[in-house]
Coordinates of C-alpha atoms in Angstrom, one line a residue:
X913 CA -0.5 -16.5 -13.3
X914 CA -3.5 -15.6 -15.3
X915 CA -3.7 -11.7 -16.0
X916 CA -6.8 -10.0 -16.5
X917 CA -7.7 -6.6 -19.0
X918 CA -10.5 -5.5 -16.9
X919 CA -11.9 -5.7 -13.4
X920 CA -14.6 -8.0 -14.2
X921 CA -12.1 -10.3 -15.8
X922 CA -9.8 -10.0 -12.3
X923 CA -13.0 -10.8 -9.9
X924 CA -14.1 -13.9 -12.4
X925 CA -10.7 -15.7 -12.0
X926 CA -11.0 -15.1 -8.2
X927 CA -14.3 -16.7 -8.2
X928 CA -13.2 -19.6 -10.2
X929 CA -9.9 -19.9 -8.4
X930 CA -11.9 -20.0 -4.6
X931 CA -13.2 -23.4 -5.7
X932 CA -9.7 -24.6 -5.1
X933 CA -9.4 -23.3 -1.4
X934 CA -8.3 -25.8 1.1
X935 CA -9.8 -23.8 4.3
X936 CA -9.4 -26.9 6.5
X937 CA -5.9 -27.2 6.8
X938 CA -4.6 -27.5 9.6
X939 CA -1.5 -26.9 8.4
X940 CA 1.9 -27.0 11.0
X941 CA 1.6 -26.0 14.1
X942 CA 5.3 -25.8 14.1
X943 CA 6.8 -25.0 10.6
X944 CA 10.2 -25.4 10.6
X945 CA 10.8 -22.8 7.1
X946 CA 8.4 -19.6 7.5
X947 CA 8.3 -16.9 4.6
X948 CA 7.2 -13.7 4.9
X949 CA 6.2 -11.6 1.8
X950 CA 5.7 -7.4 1.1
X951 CA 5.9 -5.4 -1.6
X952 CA 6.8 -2.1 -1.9
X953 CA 6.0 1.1 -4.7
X954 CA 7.0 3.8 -5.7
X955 CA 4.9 5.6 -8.5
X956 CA 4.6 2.6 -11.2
X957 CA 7.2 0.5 -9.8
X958 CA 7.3 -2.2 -7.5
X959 CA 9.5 -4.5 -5.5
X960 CA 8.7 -7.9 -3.9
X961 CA 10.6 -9.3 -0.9
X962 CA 10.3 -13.1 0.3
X963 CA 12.2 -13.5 3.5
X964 CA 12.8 -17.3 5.0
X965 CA 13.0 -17.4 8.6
X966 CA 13.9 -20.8 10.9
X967 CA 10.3 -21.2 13.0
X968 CA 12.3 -21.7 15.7
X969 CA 15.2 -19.6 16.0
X970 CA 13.4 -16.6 13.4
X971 CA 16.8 -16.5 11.9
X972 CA 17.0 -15.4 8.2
X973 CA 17.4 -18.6 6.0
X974 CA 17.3 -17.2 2.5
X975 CA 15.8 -14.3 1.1
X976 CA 14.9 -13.0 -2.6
X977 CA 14.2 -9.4 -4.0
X978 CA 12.3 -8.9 -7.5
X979 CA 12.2 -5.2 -8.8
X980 CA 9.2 -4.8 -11.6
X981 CA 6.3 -2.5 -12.8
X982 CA 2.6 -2.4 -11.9
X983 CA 0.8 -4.8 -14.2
X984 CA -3.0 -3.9 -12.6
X985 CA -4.5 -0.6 -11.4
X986 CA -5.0 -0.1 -7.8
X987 CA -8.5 -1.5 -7.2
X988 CA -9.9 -2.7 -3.6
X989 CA -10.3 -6.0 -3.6
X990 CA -7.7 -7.1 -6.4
X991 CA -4.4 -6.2 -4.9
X992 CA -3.1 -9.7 -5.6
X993 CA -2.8 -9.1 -9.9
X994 CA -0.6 -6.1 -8.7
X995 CA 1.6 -7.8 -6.4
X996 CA 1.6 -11.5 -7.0
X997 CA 3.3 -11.5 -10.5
X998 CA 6.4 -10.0 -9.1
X999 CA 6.0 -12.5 -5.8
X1000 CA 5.8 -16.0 -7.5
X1001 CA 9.2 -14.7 -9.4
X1002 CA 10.6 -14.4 -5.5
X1003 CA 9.3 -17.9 -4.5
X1004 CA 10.8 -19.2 -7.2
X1005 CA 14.0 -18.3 -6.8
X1006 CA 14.2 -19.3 -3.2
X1007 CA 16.8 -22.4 -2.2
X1008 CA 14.6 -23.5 0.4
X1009 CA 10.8 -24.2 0.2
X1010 CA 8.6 -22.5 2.9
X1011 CA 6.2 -25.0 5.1
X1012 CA 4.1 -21.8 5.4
X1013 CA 3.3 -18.0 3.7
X1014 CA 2.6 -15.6 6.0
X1015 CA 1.3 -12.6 3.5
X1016 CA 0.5 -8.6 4.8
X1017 CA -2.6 -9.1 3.7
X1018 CA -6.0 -10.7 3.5
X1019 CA -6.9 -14.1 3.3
X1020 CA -10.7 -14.9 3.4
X1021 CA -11.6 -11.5 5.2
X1022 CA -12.5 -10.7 1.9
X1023 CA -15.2 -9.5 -0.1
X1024 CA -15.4 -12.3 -2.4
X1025 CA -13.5 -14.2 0.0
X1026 CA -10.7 -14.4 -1.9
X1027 CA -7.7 -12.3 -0.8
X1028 CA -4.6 -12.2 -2.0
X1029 CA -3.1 -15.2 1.2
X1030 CA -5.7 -16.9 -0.6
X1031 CA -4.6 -16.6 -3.9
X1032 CA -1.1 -17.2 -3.8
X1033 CA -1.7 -20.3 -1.5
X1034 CA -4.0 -21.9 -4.7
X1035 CA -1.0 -20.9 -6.9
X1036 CA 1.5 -22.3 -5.4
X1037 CA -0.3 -25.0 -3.3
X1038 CA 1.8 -23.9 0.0
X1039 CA -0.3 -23.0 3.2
X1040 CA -0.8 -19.5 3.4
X1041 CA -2.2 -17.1 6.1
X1042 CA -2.9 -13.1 6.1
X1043 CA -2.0 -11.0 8.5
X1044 CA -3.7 -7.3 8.1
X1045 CA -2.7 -3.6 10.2
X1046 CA -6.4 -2.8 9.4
X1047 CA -9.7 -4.2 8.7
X1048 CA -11.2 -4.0 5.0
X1049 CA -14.5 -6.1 5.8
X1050 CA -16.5 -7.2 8.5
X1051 CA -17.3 -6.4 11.8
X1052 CA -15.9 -6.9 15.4
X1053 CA -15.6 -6.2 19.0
X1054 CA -12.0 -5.1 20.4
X1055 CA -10.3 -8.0 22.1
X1056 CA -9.1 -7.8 25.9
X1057 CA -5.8 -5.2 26.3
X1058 CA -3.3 -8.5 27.1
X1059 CA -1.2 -10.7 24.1
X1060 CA -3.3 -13.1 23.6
X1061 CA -6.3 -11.9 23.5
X1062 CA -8.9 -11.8 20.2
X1063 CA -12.5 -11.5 18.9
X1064 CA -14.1 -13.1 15.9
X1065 CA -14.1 -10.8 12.6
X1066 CA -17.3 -11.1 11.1
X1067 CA -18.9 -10.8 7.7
X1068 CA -22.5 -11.3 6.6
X1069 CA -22.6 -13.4 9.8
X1070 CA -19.5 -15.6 8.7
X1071 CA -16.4 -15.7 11.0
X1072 CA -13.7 -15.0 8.4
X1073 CA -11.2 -14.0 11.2
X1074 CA -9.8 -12.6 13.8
X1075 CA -8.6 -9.7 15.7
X1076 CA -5.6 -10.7 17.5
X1077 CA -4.0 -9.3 20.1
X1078 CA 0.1 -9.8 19.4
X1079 CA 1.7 -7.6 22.3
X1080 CA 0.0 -6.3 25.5
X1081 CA -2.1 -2.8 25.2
X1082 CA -0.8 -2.2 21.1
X1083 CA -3.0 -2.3 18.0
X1084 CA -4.3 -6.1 17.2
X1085 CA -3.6 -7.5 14.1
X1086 CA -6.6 -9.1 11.7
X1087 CA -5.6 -12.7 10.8
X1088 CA -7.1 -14.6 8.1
X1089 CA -6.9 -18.1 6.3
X1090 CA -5.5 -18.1 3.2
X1091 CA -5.0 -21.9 2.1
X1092 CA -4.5 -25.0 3.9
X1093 CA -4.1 -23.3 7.2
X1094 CA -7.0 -23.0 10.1
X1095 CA -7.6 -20.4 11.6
X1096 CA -6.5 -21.6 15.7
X1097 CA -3.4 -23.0 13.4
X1098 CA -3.0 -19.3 12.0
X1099 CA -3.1 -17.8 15.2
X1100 CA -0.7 -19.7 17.2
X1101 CA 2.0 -19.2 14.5
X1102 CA 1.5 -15.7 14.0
X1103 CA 1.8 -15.2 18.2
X1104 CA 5.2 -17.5 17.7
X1105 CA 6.2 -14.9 15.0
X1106 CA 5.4 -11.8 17.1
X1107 CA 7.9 -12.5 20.2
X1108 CA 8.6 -8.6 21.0
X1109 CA 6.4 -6.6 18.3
X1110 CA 2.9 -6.2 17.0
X1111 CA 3.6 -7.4 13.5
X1112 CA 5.1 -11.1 12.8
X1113 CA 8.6 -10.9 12.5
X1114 CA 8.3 -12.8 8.9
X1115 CA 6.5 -9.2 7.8
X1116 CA 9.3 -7.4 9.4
X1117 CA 11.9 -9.0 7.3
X1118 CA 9.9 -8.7 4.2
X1119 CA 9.1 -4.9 4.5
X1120 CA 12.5 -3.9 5.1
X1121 CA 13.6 -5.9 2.1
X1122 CA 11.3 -4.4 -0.1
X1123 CA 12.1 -0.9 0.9
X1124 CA 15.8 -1.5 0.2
X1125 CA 15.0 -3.4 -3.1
X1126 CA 13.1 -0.6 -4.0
X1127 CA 15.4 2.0 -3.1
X1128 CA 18.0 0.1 -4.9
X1129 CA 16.3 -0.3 -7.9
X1130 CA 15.1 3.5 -8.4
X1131 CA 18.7 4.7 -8.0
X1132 CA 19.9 2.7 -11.2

């Protein structure tokens, strides 16, 4: 992975690497090997979690840790030279290779359309979807109260997602492609993912693996 000295350097590899976006997919509708990735920080350092989940079952099938330090500055817009580094290290290390990436992130709801779902699926060439708490662009109406339910996000009068409704009356969730996913494709598996909560099960795993990673790796 390519890392820059200066934000201008960061948002000119994201432009050139969006030429690369397969945004057509349509990707499995049932993945068999489903990986969820988080990191979490504390000050200046960092851990990555990959968790494997069965698409069926949402057993654990392998997961991988990676302690490290911040490489990039916190800037809007270029989370993925902050957190990828120490994420490709956790792919890598996996025994098992994931038919899709499901990132707590952004994929093309994005200002340069180019979030970090998308930039780790162009790295790695495995489909890759986002899967955000909040919005950071665009605009949108609520979707109906029941699971299910979900309104187009909008930006600049492009759909580059959608609000998604995982569990009855909670928060929705804002899904986006990221690579070689589309976005009824993206939906469906996320709603597979989220049987009982609001948040994908795969993003479950990986937060709590990065918190004890973390934790783990500041008490040495």
């Amino acid at each position: 992975m390519t890392m820059p000295a200066t934000v201008a350097e960061a948002e000119a590899i994201q432009e050139e690497l969006r030429s690369r976006l397969d945004l057509v997919g349509p990707g499995e509708r049932r993945p068999a090997k489903v990986a969820g990735v988080d990191v979490a920080y504390a000050d200046d350092r960092l851990a990555a979690a990959v968790v494997v989940l069965d698409g069926t079952t949402l057993q654990v099938l392998d997961q991988v840790s990676v302690p490290g330090k911040v490489a990039f500055g916190y800037v809007p817009g270029l989370l993925a030279f902050r957190e990828l580094p120490s994420v490709i290290q956790a792919l890598e290390r996996l025994s098992v290779t994931p038919d899709l990436i499901v990132c707590d992130g952004y994929g093309i709801a994005h200002p340069r359309r180019f979030g970090l779902a998308c930039h780790l699926g162009v790295l790695t060439g495995l489909p890759t979807i986002g899967v955000a708490k909040t919005a950071f662009v665009g605009a949108y109406d609520d979707p109906a109260r029941e699971r299910g339910a979900w309104s187009e996000l909008r930006l600049e009068g492009d759909v580059v997602g959608r609000v998604l409704r995982t569990q009855d009356g909670v928060k929705p969730v804002f899904v986006s492609v990221g690579h070689a996913v589309d976005l009824d494709t993206a939906c469906h598996n996320v709603l597979k993912l989220a049987p009982r909560y609001r948040l994908p099960e795969t993003t479950r795993a990986a937060d709590r693996l990065s918190r004890e990673a973390l934790r783990s790796a500041s008490a040495t």
